[in-house]
Coordinates of C-alpha atoms in Angstrom, one line a residue:
X2 CA 82.2 22.6 120.2
X3 CA 84.3 25.3 121.6
X4 CA 83.9 28.7 121.3
X5 CA 86.8 31.2 120.8
X6 CA 87.3 35.0 120.4
X7 CA 85.1 37.2 118.3
X8 CA 87.7 38.8 116.2
X9 CA 91.2 39.8 115.7
X10 CA 92.7 43.5 115.1
X11 CA 95.4 41.9 112.9
X12 CA 94.4 42.9 109.5
X13 CA 95.4 39.6 108.1
X14 CA 93.0 38.0 110.3
X15 CA 89.9 39.3 108.2
X16 CA 91.5 37.2 105.3
X17 CA 91.8 34.3 107.7
X18 CA 88.3 34.7 109.0
X19 CA 86.9 34.7 105.3
X20 CA 88.7 31.4 104.5
X21 CA 87.3 29.7 107.7
X22 CA 83.7 30.9 106.8
X23 CA 84.2 29.5 103.5
X24 CA 85.5 26.2 104.9
X25 CA 82.2 26.0 107.3
X26 CA 80.0 26.6 104.0
X27 CA 82.0 23.7 102.2
X28 CA 81.6 21.5 105.4
X29 CA 77.6 22.4 105.2
X30 CA 77.6 21.9 101.5
X31 CA 78.9 18.3 101.8
X32 CA 76.6 17.3 104.6
X33 CA 73.3 19.1 103.0
X34 CA 71.5 16.1 101.7
X35 CA 72.0 14.3 105.4
X36 CA 70.8 17.4 107.1
X37 CA 67.6 17.9 104.8
X38 CA 67.1 14.2 105.2
X39 CA 66.9 14.3 109.0
X40 CA 65.1 17.5 109.1
X41 CA 62.5 15.9 107.0
X42 CA 62.2 13.0 108.9
X43 CA 62.0 15.1 112.0
X44 CA 59.4 17.0 110.5
X45 CA 57.2 14.0 109.5
X46 CA 57.5 12.7 113.0
X47 CA 56.6 15.4 115.1
X48 CA 53.0 15.8 114.4
X49 CA 50.4 14.7 112.0
X50 CA 50.2 18.0 109.8
X51 CA 52.2 16.6 107.1
X52 CA 49.3 14.4 105.7
X53 CA 49.9 11.9 103.0
X54 CA 48.5 14.1 100.5
X55 CA 51.0 17.1 101.1
X56 CA 54.0 14.9 102.1
X57 CA 55.6 15.2 98.6
X58 CA 56.5 18.9 99.6
X59 CA 58.6 17.7 102.5
X60 CA 61.6 16.7 101.3
X61 CA 61.7 19.3 98.4
X62 CA 61.3 22.3 101.0
X63 CA 64.1 20.7 103.4
X64 CA 66.6 20.0 100.5
X65 CA 66.0 23.5 99.0
X66 CA 66.2 25.4 102.1
X67 CA 69.2 23.6 103.2
X68 CA 70.8 24.0 99.9
X69 CA 71.0 27.6 100.5
X70 CA 72.7 27.6 103.9
X71 CA 76.4 27.5 102.3
X72 CA 75.6 30.5 100.6
X73 CA 74.4 32.3 103.6
X74 CA 78.0 31.8 105.3
X75 CA 79.9 32.7 102.1
X76 CA 81.0 35.9 100.8
X77 CA 77.9 35.9 98.7
X78 CA 75.5 36.3 101.5
X79 CA 74.0 39.4 100.4
X80 CA 72.7 37.7 97.2
X81 CA 71.5 34.5 98.8
X82 CA 69.8 36.3 101.8
X83 CA 66.5 37.2 99.6
X84 CA 66.1 33.7 98.5
X85 CA 66.8 32.2 102.1
X86 CA 64.0 34.8 103.4
X87 CA 61.6 34.0 100.6
X88 CA 61.7 30.2 101.0
X89 CA 61.5 30.4 104.8
X90 CA 58.3 32.8 104.3
X91 CA 57.0 30.1 101.7
X92 CA 57.6 27.4 104.6
X93 CA 55.5 29.4 106.7
X94 CA 52.6 30.2 104.5
X95 CA 52.5 26.6 103.6
X96 CA 52.4 25.7 107.4
X97 CA 49.4 28.0 107.9
X98 CA 47.6 26.0 105.2
X99 CA 48.4 22.8 107.0
X100 CA 46.6 24.1 110.0
X101 CA 49.7 24.6 112.1
X102 CA 49.9 27.3 114.9
X103 CA 52.4 30.2 115.1
X104 CA 54.3 28.4 117.6
X105 CA 54.4 25.2 115.7
X106 CA 55.7 26.7 112.7
X107 CA 58.8 28.1 114.9
X108 CA 59.1 24.8 116.2
X109 CA 59.3 23.0 112.9
X110 CA 62.2 25.7 111.7
X111 CA 64.1 25.5 114.8
X112 CA 64.4 21.8 114.3
X113 CA 66.9 22.6 111.6
X114 CA 69.3 24.5 114.1
X115 CA 69.3 21.3 116.4
X116 CA 70.0 19.1 113.8
X117 CA 72.8 21.1 112.4
X118 CA 74.5 21.4 116.0
X119 CA 74.1 17.6 116.4
X120 CA 75.8 17.0 113.1
X121 CA 78.6 19.2 114.1
X122 CA 79.2 17.2 117.1
X123 CA 78.9 13.9 115.3
X124 CA 80.9 14.8 112.1
X125 CA 82.7 18.1 113.1
X126 CA 84.2 20.4 110.3
X127 CA 88.0 19.0 109.7
X128 CA 91.2 20.7 110.7
X129 CA 89.6 22.4 113.8
X130 CA 91.5 21.6 116.7
X131 CA 91.2 25.2 118.0
X132 CA 87.3 24.8 118.1
X133 CA 84.7 26.8 115.9
X134 CA 85.2 30.5 116.6
X135 CA 82.3 32.3 118.0
X136 CA 81.8 34.4 114.9
X137 CA 81.4 31.2 112.9
X138 CA 78.8 30.0 115.2
X139 CA 77.0 33.4 115.5
X140 CA 76.6 33.9 111.6
X141 CA 75.0 30.3 111.1
X142 CA 72.9 31.0 114.3
X143 CA 71.6 34.4 112.6
X144 CA 70.9 32.5 109.6
X145 CA 68.7 30.2 111.2
X146 CA 67.0 33.3 113.2
X147 CA 66.3 35.0 110.0
X148 CA 64.6 31.6 108.8
X149 CA 62.5 31.3 111.9
X150 CA 61.3 34.9 111.6
X151 CA 60.6 34.9 108.2
X152 CA 58.8 31.6 108.6
X153 CA 56.7 33.2 111.3
X154 CA 56.1 36.2 109.0
X155 CA 54.9 34.1 106.3
X156 CA 52.6 32.2 108.4
X157 CA 51.0 35.5 109.9
X158 CA 50.6 37.2 106.6
X159 CA 48.6 34.3 105.2
X160 CA 46.4 34.4 108.1
X161 CA 45.7 38.0 108.1
X162 CA 45.1 37.8 104.3
X163 CA 42.5 35.1 105.2
X164 CA 41.0 36.9 107.6
X165 CA 40.6 40.1 105.5
X166 CA 39.6 38.6 102.3
X167 CA 38.0 35.3 103.5
X168 CA 36.8 33.1 106.2
X169 CA 39.7 33.7 108.3
X170 CA 41.0 30.1 107.9
X171 CA 43.5 29.4 105.0
X172 CA 42.5 27.3 102.1
X173 CA 44.0 23.8 102.4
X174 CA 46.9 22.6 100.1
X175 CA 45.3 21.1 96.8
X176 CA 47.2 19.0 94.2
X177 CA 47.6 22.3 92.0
X178 CA 48.9 24.1 95.1
X179 CA 51.4 21.4 96.1
X180 CA 52.8 21.5 92.5
X181 CA 53.0 25.3 92.6
X182 CA 54.9 25.0 96.0
X183 CA 57.5 22.5 94.5
X184 CA 58.0 24.8 91.7
X185 CA 58.8 27.7 93.8
X186 CA 61.4 25.7 96.0
X187 CA 63.0 24.4 92.9
X188 CA 63.2 27.9 91.3
X189 CA 64.6 29.3 94.5
X190 CA 67.1 26.2 94.7
X191 CA 68.3 26.7 91.3
X192 CA 68.6 30.6 91.5
X193 CA 70.8 29.9 94.6
X194 CA 73.0 27.2 92.8
X195 CA 73.4 29.6 89.8
X196 CA 74.3 32.6 92.2
X197 CA 76.8 30.4 94.2
X198 CA 78.7 29.2 90.6
X199 CA 78.8 32.6 89.2
X200 CA 80.5 34.0 92.6
X201 CA 82.8 31.1 92.9
X202 CA 84.0 31.8 89.2
X203 CA 84.4 35.6 90.0
X204 CA 86.6 34.6 93.3
X205 CA 88.8 32.2 91.2
X206 CA 89.6 34.6 88.3

């Protein structure tokens, strides 16, 4: 992966830059299932916080969050950002209920960045003889940074809430909680898909 310039003063470059971003978003969309699966396997392998009881939410979490990444790199980023942030916060609050520390939550989400970079090297976006532009890399990097930050926020907020209103230790995830988490993830994923389909129709008119 080589880095190029951050921009171009030619007005026509803005249109080309948008097309490039959309191309990268499409590459991510095509690779999303594989990226999500690698992230899920990595999470399950790192430490034992994903017990057999709460394992059923690992893959839905990874698939749901990764499905939003293409939207975060497309022209409808503003519409997808609240969903991405909410999903990351939910990831963090769930991690708190699995007994993870703040550092462990960050490590789990940072793993997504490493998997994406590895996938870029293994199966690079097509037609990129010139290498990836710095602008593209920064946009993707910022997206993961937002996820890391919001996951940390979700983790901290739940710990604070538990301290103020309870014993200070978040309640472990029960079967009903896991069902609710899966439903929230599903809702975020479906809303993201709806927005991306709607914006794609508008762009084609």
